[in-house]
Amino acid sequence: MLFEDLSLSKSIQKAVFEEGYTNPTPIQEKSIPIVLAGRDLIGCAQTGTGKTAAFAIPIIHQLHRIVGSSKKAKQIRALIVTPTRELAVQIGQSFDTYSKYTNLTQLTIFGGVSQNPQVDALKNGVDVLVATPGRLLDLHKQGFLDFNHLHTLVLDEADQMLDMGFINDVKKIVKLTPKNRQTLLFSATMPLAIRELAEMFLQDPEKVEVSPVSSTAENVEQRIYFVDKTEKRNLLYHLIKEQNLSNVLVFSRTKHGADNVVKALRKKDIPAEAIHGDKSQNARQRVLDAFKNKEVGVLVATDIAARGIDIEQLPYVINFDLPNIPETYVHRIGRTGRAGNGGIAISFCGKDEHPYWKDIQKLIKVDVKTITDHPYQWHAGSPEAGEKPKNSNRSGGAHKSRKSSASKQNKKRWY
Ligand code: AMP
C-alpha cells in the first residue's frame, strides 16, 4: 500500500513524502482508516513501528477538514496524553512535521519547566495539545484549558502511564473531556489493567495489533554477557574501546548508578552524559539533542528514557543493569532497530540479576546469543546463579498483574 491510497489531504501527503515515507507501516495501514472513520481504537504495537504517525496523520486530516482555513478562534480539538516529557516533545514535533502544510497549531505542555510560555501559547489558541498528565491537570485547575470542543483523545503508552502511577490522573483527564469524543489508546503491552481501562473509556473499539504483544523487533540482534557485578564498568569500557562503539545508549537501574557510569567513562576519556529524573528538563533535552546530533558518544539513561526516544539509526543499546520488569527490556532494546534499521542490544547480567534474565527470556522467547569472549565473566550454571538480588530496591512500579518471581519487590519509583 502507498500513502496515496489512504485518501489523505494533499497537504499531508506532501509533508509525509518530504519525510521520505512512501509506504505506511503495518500499524499505520491498519489504524489510519479506522481513525478516519471516527471509530475508537486500541492499538498494540512494538516501539519504533510508526505508532505516532498512525494517530497523528488521521487526526491532522480530520482537523484540517474541520478547521481548514477558518479564522475563528482556535479550540483544543485533539489531546494526546503521554507519560514522559521527552515523548511529549517528540510527538509534538511529529505533529508539526506532518501538519506543516496546514493551518493547524500544536502545543506541547509538560512539567519541570516554567508554565508561562505554555499559558501564553494556550491563550493564543491551539488545535492539538500534547501533554504529560501532571502539567495538564495543573493548567486545567488554573482554568487555562477547555476541552469542550475536543474531538479526539489519544492515550499513548498507556501501560507506561500505569507503571508510572499516572492511572488516576488519566481517569481524571478522561472525565474532563466530552463523552462523544473519539478515543484512541496505544500500548506496547496489554496487561489486564489496560484492558479494563480501555473498556471503561472506549466505545466499541476496533483492535489493531501488528505483532505479538511484548515481542522484540526481529532486526535487533540481542547479546547477553554474564559478568561479575563489580566488573560491569570495565566490561562497558572494554566493549566501547575494543569494538570502537559510538552512539551507545546505556540503561542504568538508578540515577546514581547512571551518574557513576558517566563519571567512570569520562575518567577514561569517553565523552558521556546522563539523562534521568534528577536533571532539569532543559538539561535533559540538551543532553538528548547532543546525543542525537552525535556530539556525545554515550548516553546513560534510567528508564525515564526507555520509551519514546526516537533516535534515527541508533546502533547500540546496552543494558548495564537488567530491568526487573521483563516488558521494560522490550522497550529499552526497542530504542534501536527502529524504522527498519538494524541494531544491537547488549545486556550485562550479574549473578544477582539471573532471575530477571530468566523472566525476560520467558517473555521474549528468543534464544539470545551468550558472549563468552570477554575477560569479566561468571557462569550462569554456577551454584549462585539462581540467587535472588539481596536488598534490591529495584522496581519501576511493576504491573500489578505480573506474577514474575523477580518483580514482587517493593513498588517504589526509582527513575
Ligand atoms: P514511532 O514508532 O512513531 O516512534 O516511529 C519510529 C520511526 O519511524 C520514526 O523515526 C518515524 O519518523 C519513522 N516512520 C514512521 N512512519 C514511517 C513510514 N511510513 N515510513 C518510514 N519511516 C516511518
Short mmCIF file of C-alpha atoms and ligand atoms in Angstrom, two decimals:
data_model
loop_
_atom_site.label_atom_id
_atom_site.label_comp_id
_atom_site.label_asym_id
_atom_site.label_seq_id
_atom_site.Cartn_x
_atom_site.Cartn_y
_atom_site.Cartn_z
CA MET A 1 0.00 0.00 0.00
CA LEU A 2 1.10 3.57 -0.66
CA PHE A 3 0.29 6.69 1.35
CA GLU A 4 -1.54 7.95 -1.74
CA ASP A 5 -4.04 5.10 -1.35
CA LEU A 6 -5.19 6.37 2.05
CA SER A 7 -7.20 9.32 0.63
CA LEU A 8 -5.33 11.81 2.77
CA SER A 9 -5.39 15.52 2.04
CA LYS A 10 -2.72 16.71 -0.36
CA SER A 11 -1.04 18.88 2.30
CA ILE A 12 -0.45 15.83 4.49
CA GLN A 13 0.72 13.69 1.60
CA LYS A 14 3.26 16.35 0.69
CA ALA A 15 4.64 16.53 4.24
CA VAL A 16 4.81 12.75 4.58
CA PHE A 17 6.50 12.44 1.20
CA GLU A 18 9.11 15.00 2.27
CA GLU A 19 9.85 12.86 5.32
CA GLY A 20 10.75 10.08 2.93
CA TYR A 21 7.74 7.89 3.77
CA THR A 22 6.22 6.12 0.79
CA ASN A 23 4.51 3.12 2.35
CA PRO A 24 2.56 3.21 5.59
CA THR A 25 3.95 0.86 8.23
CA PRO A 26 1.62 -2.03 9.24
CA ILE A 27 0.24 -0.17 12.27
CA GLN A 28 -0.41 2.86 10.08
CA GLU A 29 -2.02 0.84 7.32
CA LYS A 30 -4.41 -0.74 9.78
CA SER A 31 -5.06 2.23 12.07
CA ILE A 32 -5.37 5.20 9.73
CA PRO A 33 -8.64 4.07 8.02
CA ILE A 34 -10.19 3.24 11.42
CA VAL A 35 -9.32 6.63 12.88
CA LEU A 36 -10.52 8.38 9.72
CA ALA A 37 -13.84 6.53 10.07
CA GLY A 38 -14.24 8.07 13.52
CA ARG A 39 -14.01 4.78 15.38
CA ASP A 40 -12.39 4.23 18.78
CA LEU A 41 -9.23 2.19 18.60
CA ILE A 42 -6.98 0.07 20.77
CA GLY A 43 -3.58 -0.17 19.14
CA CYS A 44 -0.98 -2.63 20.27
CA ALA A 45 2.38 -2.23 18.60
CA GLN A 46 6.07 -2.57 19.25
CA THR A 47 8.17 0.52 19.75
CA GLY A 48 9.55 2.05 16.59
CA THR A 49 6.78 0.80 14.36
CA GLY A 50 5.47 4.22 13.37
CA LYS A 51 2.77 4.44 16.03
CA THR A 52 2.93 8.24 16.28
CA ALA A 53 2.07 8.78 12.63
CA ALA A 54 -0.64 6.11 12.92
CA PHE A 55 -2.66 8.50 15.06
CA ALA A 56 -1.16 11.89 14.15
CA ILE A 57 -1.79 11.65 10.40
CA PRO A 58 -5.54 10.82 10.54
CA ILE A 59 -6.06 13.36 13.34
CA ILE A 60 -4.42 16.07 11.23
CA HIS A 61 -6.52 15.03 8.23
CA GLN A 62 -9.76 15.25 10.24
CA LEU A 63 -8.88 18.57 11.86
CA HIS A 64 -7.67 20.05 8.61
CA ARG A 65 -11.11 19.35 7.18
CA ILE A 66 -12.93 20.77 10.22
CA VAL A 67 -10.76 23.81 10.82
CA GLY A 68 -9.49 24.38 7.26
CA SER A 69 -8.55 27.99 6.74
CA SER A 70 -11.09 29.21 9.33
CA LYS A 71 -10.10 32.43 11.03
CA LYS A 72 -12.24 31.62 14.08
CA ALA A 73 -10.52 31.34 17.47
CA LYS A 74 -8.75 28.05 17.83
CA GLN A 75 -10.04 25.38 20.23
CA ILE A 76 -8.34 22.27 21.53
CA ARG A 77 -9.71 19.55 19.25
CA ALA A 78 -7.17 16.80 19.78
CA LEU A 79 -5.47 15.92 23.04
CA ILE A 80 -2.59 13.44 23.26
CA VAL A 81 -1.65 12.32 26.76
CA THR A 82 1.69 10.63 27.12
CA PRO A 83 3.81 9.64 30.14
CA THR A 84 7.18 11.29 29.65
CA ARG A 85 8.29 14.77 28.72
CA GLU A 86 10.67 13.50 26.05
CA LEU A 87 7.93 11.53 24.38
CA ALA A 88 5.59 14.54 24.54
CA VAL A 89 8.23 16.69 22.80
CA GLN A 90 8.75 14.04 20.15
CA ILE A 91 5.04 13.62 19.45
CA GLY A 92 4.67 17.41 19.25
CA GLN A 93 7.48 17.53 16.71
CA SER A 94 5.82 14.80 14.65
CA PHE A 95 2.55 16.75 14.60
CA ASP A 96 4.47 19.84 13.47
CA THR A 97 6.15 17.87 10.71
CA TYR A 98 3.06 16.17 9.33
CA SER A 99 0.89 19.32 9.59
CA LYS A 100 3.38 21.82 8.24
CA TYR A 101 1.29 22.49 5.12
CA THR A 102 -1.92 23.03 7.09
CA ASN A 103 -3.03 25.89 9.35
CA LEU A 104 -3.18 23.70 12.41
CA THR A 105 -1.27 24.67 15.52
CA GLN A 106 0.17 22.31 18.08
CA LEU A 107 1.37 22.89 21.61
CA THR A 108 3.27 20.55 23.89
CA ILE A 109 2.97 21.04 27.64
CA PHE A 110 4.89 19.25 30.38
CA GLY A 111 6.15 19.86 33.88
CA GLY A 112 9.62 20.73 35.09
CA VAL A 113 9.73 23.99 33.15
CA SER A 114 8.03 27.36 33.60
CA GLN A 115 4.35 27.27 32.74
CA ASN A 116 4.28 30.87 31.44
CA PRO A 117 5.22 30.26 27.78
CA GLN A 118 2.77 27.34 27.73
CA VAL A 119 -0.01 29.51 29.15
CA ASP A 120 0.74 32.29 26.65
CA ALA A 121 0.58 29.81 23.77
CA LEU A 122 -2.70 28.42 25.10
CA LYS A 123 -4.16 31.91 25.22
CA ASN A 124 -3.34 32.30 21.51
CA GLY A 125 -5.29 29.12 20.83
CA VAL A 126 -4.16 25.68 19.71
CA ASP A 127 -5.81 22.85 17.76
CA VAL A 128 -3.69 20.00 19.06
CA LEU A 129 -2.42 19.68 22.61
CA VAL A 130 0.23 17.12 23.58
CA ALA A 131 0.62 16.81 27.33
CA THR A 132 2.02 14.90 30.24
CA PRO A 133 -0.65 14.21 32.88
CA GLY A 134 0.62 16.34 35.77
CA ARG A 135 1.03 19.65 33.93
CA LEU A 136 -2.22 19.09 32.08
CA LEU A 137 -4.22 18.73 35.29
CA ASP A 138 -2.37 21.63 36.86
CA LEU A 139 -3.14 24.02 33.99
CA HIS A 140 -6.72 22.79 33.87
CA LYS A 141 -7.12 23.54 37.57
CA GLN A 142 -5.90 27.05 36.91
CA GLY A 143 -8.56 27.47 34.23
CA PHE A 144 -6.28 27.59 31.17
CA LEU A 145 -7.67 24.52 29.42
CA ASP A 146 -11.05 23.98 27.85
CA PHE A 147 -11.86 20.61 26.33
CA ASN A 148 -15.45 21.34 25.34
CA HIS A 149 -14.58 21.18 21.63
CA LEU A 150 -12.40 18.11 21.91
CA HIS A 151 -12.85 15.70 19.03
CA THR A 152 -10.14 13.08 19.67
CA LEU A 153 -8.35 11.91 22.79
CA VAL A 154 -5.21 9.78 22.47
CA LEU A 155 -3.81 7.86 25.43
CA ASP A 156 -0.33 6.94 24.30
CA GLU A 157 1.93 4.40 26.02
CA ALA A 158 -0.96 3.56 28.31
CA ASP A 159 0.94 0.74 30.03
CA GLN A 160 3.75 3.12 30.90
CA MET A 161 1.25 5.57 32.39
CA LEU A 162 0.01 2.70 34.51
CA ASP A 163 3.56 1.82 35.59
CA MET A 164 4.40 5.38 36.46
CA GLY A 165 1.38 5.72 38.71
CA PHE A 166 -0.48 8.09 36.38
CA ILE A 167 -3.58 5.99 36.12
CA ASN A 168 -5.72 8.12 38.44
CA ASP A 169 -4.60 11.24 36.62
CA VAL A 170 -5.58 9.63 33.33
CA LYS A 171 -9.02 8.81 34.72
CA LYS A 172 -9.41 12.44 35.85
CA ILE A 173 -8.34 13.71 32.44
CA VAL A 174 -10.80 11.49 30.58
CA LYS A 175 -13.61 12.87 32.78
CA LEU A 176 -12.74 16.40 31.64
CA THR A 177 -13.41 15.55 28.01
CA PRO A 178 -16.76 15.31 26.19
CA LYS A 179 -18.49 11.92 26.22
CA ASN A 180 -18.92 11.85 22.45
CA ARG A 181 -15.19 12.14 21.78
CA GLN A 182 -13.19 9.64 19.74
CA THR A 183 -10.71 7.76 21.93
CA LEU A 184 -7.55 6.06 20.76
CA LEU A 185 -5.47 4.01 23.16
CA PHE A 186 -1.99 2.78 22.33
CA SER A 187 0.13 0.46 24.36
CA ALA A 188 3.08 -1.80 23.62
CA THR A 189 1.93 -4.30 26.21
CA MET A 190 -1.65 -5.11 27.23
CA PRO A 191 -1.78 -6.02 30.90
CA LEU A 192 -5.21 -6.63 32.40
CA ALA A 193 -5.38 -3.15 33.95
CA ILE A 194 -5.03 -1.56 30.50
CA ARG A 195 -7.77 -3.73 29.05
CA GLU A 196 -10.02 -2.68 31.94
CA LEU A 197 -9.16 0.96 31.30
CA ALA A 198 -9.98 0.52 27.64
CA GLU A 199 -13.36 -1.00 28.49
CA MET A 200 -14.11 1.96 30.74
CA PHE A 201 -13.19 4.70 28.27
CA LEU A 202 -13.60 3.38 24.76
CA GLN A 203 -16.81 2.71 22.89
CA ASP A 204 -16.93 -0.40 20.78
CA PRO A 205 -13.27 -0.06 19.85
CA GLU A 206 -11.58 -1.65 16.88
CA LYS A 207 -8.47 -3.55 17.88
CA VAL A 208 -5.26 -3.39 15.95
CA GLU A 209 -2.25 -5.48 16.77
CA VAL A 210 0.73 -5.55 14.48
CA SER A 211 2.98 -8.05 16.19
CA PRO A 212 2.73 -10.37 19.15
CA VAL A 213 2.49 -8.45 22.39
CA SER A 214 5.84 -7.98 24.10
CA SER A 215 7.96 -9.32 21.30
CA THR A 216 11.30 -7.81 20.44
CA ALA A 217 11.96 -6.40 16.98
CA GLU A 218 13.46 -9.00 14.69
CA ASN A 219 16.04 -6.63 13.30
CA VAL A 220 17.64 -6.13 16.74
CA GLU A 221 20.45 -8.57 17.39
CA GLN A 222 20.50 -9.43 21.08
CA ARG A 223 23.56 -10.47 23.05
CA ILE A 224 24.00 -11.33 26.71
CA TYR A 225 27.20 -11.04 28.74
CA PHE A 226 27.29 -12.79 32.09
CA VAL A 227 29.56 -10.54 34.09
CA ASP A 228 30.80 -10.10 37.59
CA LYS A 229 28.81 -7.19 39.07
CA THR A 230 31.95 -5.31 40.11
CA GLU A 231 33.36 -5.60 36.61
CA LYS A 232 30.45 -4.12 34.68
CA ARG A 233 32.13 -0.76 34.23
CA ASN A 234 35.29 -2.43 32.98
CA LEU A 235 33.26 -4.52 30.55
CA LEU A 236 31.46 -1.44 29.28
CA TYR A 237 34.72 0.37 28.75
CA HIS A 238 36.21 -2.76 27.17
CA LEU A 239 33.35 -3.03 24.66
CA ILE A 240 33.29 0.65 23.79
CA LYS A 241 37.06 0.74 23.31
CA GLU A 242 37.66 -2.67 21.73
CA GLN A 243 34.76 -2.52 19.35
CA ASN A 244 35.01 1.20 18.85
CA LEU A 245 31.33 1.71 19.68
CA SER A 246 29.76 5.12 19.42
CA ASN A 247 26.15 6.26 19.62
CA VAL A 248 25.55 3.96 22.53
CA LEU A 249 22.50 4.26 24.75
CA VAL A 250 23.25 2.65 28.13
CA PHE A 251 20.49 1.83 30.59
CA SER A 252 21.21 2.00 34.28
CA ARG A 253 18.88 0.95 37.10
CA THR A 254 19.32 4.07 39.23
CA LYS A 255 20.02 7.76 38.75
CA HIS A 256 23.03 7.49 41.00
CA GLY A 257 24.26 4.48 39.03
CA ALA A 258 23.86 6.41 35.76
CA ASP A 259 25.94 9.29 37.13
CA ASN A 260 28.63 6.88 38.30
CA VAL A 261 28.87 5.17 34.93
CA VAL A 262 29.23 8.58 33.27
CA LYS A 263 31.98 9.56 35.72
CA ALA A 264 33.84 6.29 35.14
CA LEU A 265 33.68 6.67 31.34
CA ARG A 266 34.75 10.29 31.44
CA LYS A 267 37.75 9.34 33.58
CA LYS A 268 38.79 7.15 30.69
CA ASP A 269 38.24 9.98 28.22
CA ILE A 270 35.00 8.67 26.76
CA PRO A 271 32.52 11.55 26.37
CA ALA A 272 29.34 10.51 28.16
CA GLU A 273 26.25 12.21 29.58
CA ALA A 274 23.49 11.05 31.90
CA ILE A 275 19.75 11.56 31.44
CA HIS A 276 17.40 10.89 34.34
CA GLY A 277 14.70 12.33 36.54
CA ASP A 278 17.05 14.42 38.73
CA LYS A 279 18.14 16.54 35.79
CA SER A 280 16.19 19.66 34.91
CA GLN A 281 14.00 19.39 31.85
CA ASN A 282 16.25 21.77 29.95
CA ALA A 283 19.33 19.72 30.81
CA ARG A 284 17.57 16.54 29.72
CA GLN A 285 16.59 17.99 26.39
CA ARG A 286 20.06 19.49 25.85
CA VAL A 287 21.77 16.17 26.52
CA LEU A 288 19.33 14.28 24.33
CA ASP A 289 19.84 16.73 21.47
CA ALA A 290 23.63 16.47 21.85
CA PHE A 291 23.37 12.68 21.70
CA LYS A 292 21.06 12.79 18.69
CA ASN A 293 23.49 15.16 16.95
CA LYS A 294 26.34 12.76 17.74
CA GLU A 295 28.17 15.32 19.88
CA VAL A 296 28.15 12.83 22.76
CA GLY A 297 29.04 9.20 22.10
CA VAL A 298 27.45 7.57 25.14
CA LEU A 299 24.16 8.46 26.81
CA VAL A 300 23.47 6.76 30.13
CA ALA A 301 19.79 6.73 30.96
CA THR A 302 17.39 5.45 33.56
CA ASP A 303 14.09 4.07 32.34
CA ILE A 304 12.66 7.53 32.06
CA ALA A 305 14.29 7.40 28.64
CA ALA A 306 13.22 3.85 27.84
CA ARG A 307 10.15 4.92 25.95
CA GLY A 308 9.63 7.35 23.25
CA ILE A 309 13.16 8.40 22.47
CA ASP A 310 13.44 8.13 18.74
CA ILE A 311 16.99 8.40 17.55
CA GLU A 312 17.43 7.67 13.91
CA GLN A 313 19.78 4.80 13.35
CA LEU A 314 20.75 4.28 16.97
CA PRO A 315 23.02 1.27 16.58
CA TYR A 316 23.62 0.13 20.17
CA VAL A 317 21.65 -0.25 23.35
CA ILE A 318 23.42 -1.62 26.40
CA ASN A 319 21.57 -2.79 29.48
CA PHE A 320 24.20 -2.06 32.10
CA ASP A 321 21.65 -3.36 34.62
CA LEU A 322 18.81 -5.68 33.72
CA PRO A 323 15.31 -4.41 34.41
CA ASN A 324 13.20 -6.46 36.80
CA ILE A 325 10.11 -5.88 34.67
CA PRO A 326 10.59 -8.00 31.56
CA GLU A 327 8.49 -5.67 29.39
CA THR A 328 10.92 -2.87 30.20
CA TYR A 329 13.61 -4.88 28.45
CA VAL A 330 11.48 -4.87 25.30
CA HIS A 331 11.04 -1.12 25.49
CA ARG A 332 14.69 -0.46 26.16
CA ILE A 333 16.00 -2.50 23.29
CA GLY A 334 13.26 -1.06 21.10
CA ARG A 335 15.28 2.18 21.13
CA THR A 336 17.43 0.57 18.47
CA GLY A 337 16.34 -1.19 15.27
CA ARG A 338 13.73 1.48 14.60
CA ALA A 339 12.07 2.13 11.27
CA GLY A 340 13.53 -0.97 9.68
CA ASN A 341 17.16 -0.26 10.65
CA GLY A 342 19.29 -2.93 12.28
CA GLY A 343 20.53 -2.65 15.84
CA ILE A 344 22.45 -4.47 18.54
CA ALA A 345 21.18 -4.85 22.08
CA ILE A 346 23.77 -5.92 24.62
CA SER A 347 22.82 -6.88 28.17
CA PHE A 348 25.02 -7.32 31.20
CA CYS A 349 23.77 -9.88 33.67
CA GLY A 350 25.34 -10.08 37.11
CA LYS A 351 24.81 -13.16 39.29
CA ASP A 352 22.13 -11.38 41.28
CA GLU A 353 20.23 -10.49 38.12
CA HIS A 354 19.89 -14.00 36.79
CA PRO A 355 16.21 -14.36 37.89
CA TYR A 356 15.46 -11.19 35.89
CA TRP A 357 17.14 -12.66 32.84
CA LYS A 358 15.05 -15.82 33.18
CA ASP A 359 11.87 -13.71 33.30
CA ILE A 360 12.97 -11.75 30.25
CA GLN A 361 13.68 -14.90 28.29
CA LYS A 362 10.29 -16.29 29.20
CA LEU A 363 8.69 -13.18 27.78
CA ILE A 364 10.69 -12.66 24.61
CA LYS A 365 11.07 -16.33 23.66
CA VAL A 366 14.24 -15.58 21.73
CA ASP A 367 17.38 -17.60 22.02
CA VAL A 368 19.78 -14.78 22.88
CA LYS A 369 23.42 -15.28 22.00
CA THR A 370 25.69 -15.56 25.06
CA ILE A 371 29.04 -13.85 24.54
CA THR A 372 31.78 -15.58 26.46
CA ASP A 373 34.70 -13.97 24.74
CA HIS A 374 35.44 -11.31 27.38
CA PRO A 375 37.63 -11.11 30.46
CA TYR A 376 34.98 -10.47 33.14
CA GLN A 377 32.58 -13.36 33.05
CA TRP A 378 30.84 -15.55 35.55
CA HIS A 379 28.93 -18.63 34.52
CA ALA A 380 25.15 -18.87 34.58
CA GLY A 381 25.41 -22.51 35.62
CA SER A 382 27.33 -21.73 38.81
CA PRO A 383 25.69 -22.57 42.18
CA GLU A 384 24.88 -18.92 42.97
CA ALA A 385 23.24 -18.38 39.60
CA GLY A 386 19.67 -18.62 40.82
CA GLU A 387 20.18 -16.31 43.79
CA LYS A 388 17.66 -13.54 44.24
CA PRO A 389 19.04 -9.98 44.42
CA LYS A 390 19.80 -9.04 48.01
CA ASN A 391 18.38 -5.79 49.44
CA SER A 392 17.27 -4.95 45.96
CA ASN A 393 15.35 -1.74 45.64
CA ARG A 394 14.54 -2.14 42.00
CA SER A 395 11.03 -1.98 40.88
CA GLY A 396 9.90 0.72 38.49
CA GLY A 397 6.27 0.18 39.55
CA ALA A 398 5.55 -3.32 38.39
CA HIS A 399 2.37 -4.31 36.57
CA LYS A 400 0.02 -5.43 39.25
CA SER A 401 -0.98 -8.45 37.21
CA ARG A 402 2.57 -9.72 36.80
CA LYS A 403 3.41 -12.74 38.86
CA SER A 404 7.08 -12.96 37.95
CA SER A 405 9.44 -14.15 40.63
CA ALA A 406 11.62 -11.14 40.31
CA SER A 407 9.02 -8.42 40.20
CA LYS A 408 7.37 -8.95 43.56
CA GLN A 409 9.73 -6.33 45.01
CA ASN A 410 8.51 -3.10 46.52
CA LYS A 411 6.94 -0.71 44.03
CA LYS A 412 8.90 2.43 44.81
CA ARG A 413 9.58 4.60 41.76
CA TRP A 414 13.24 4.91 41.15
CA TYR A 415 13.52 6.83 37.91
P1 AMP B 1 7.44 5.80 16.17
O1 AMP B 1 7.19 4.34 16.39
O2 AMP B 1 6.20 6.57 15.95
O3 AMP B 1 8.31 6.40 17.23
O4 AMP B 1 8.29 5.93 14.78
C1 AMP B 1 9.54 5.37 14.62
C2 AMP B 1 10.30 5.96 13.43
O5 AMP B 1 9.72 5.53 12.20
C3 AMP B 1 10.34 7.48 13.34
O6 AMP B 1 11.67 7.87 13.07
C4 AMP B 1 9.46 7.84 12.18
O7 AMP B 1 9.89 9.01 11.53
C5 AMP B 1 9.62 6.63 11.29
N1 AMP B 1 8.44 6.36 10.45
C6 AMP B 1 7.15 6.42 10.83
N2 AMP B 1 6.33 6.07 9.81
C7 AMP B 1 7.12 5.77 8.76
C8 AMP B 1 6.88 5.34 7.42
N3 AMP B 1 5.63 5.12 6.97
N4 AMP B 1 7.94 5.14 6.60
C9 AMP B 1 9.19 5.33 7.06
N5 AMP B 1 9.51 5.73 8.31
C10 AMP B 1 8.49 5.95 9.16
#
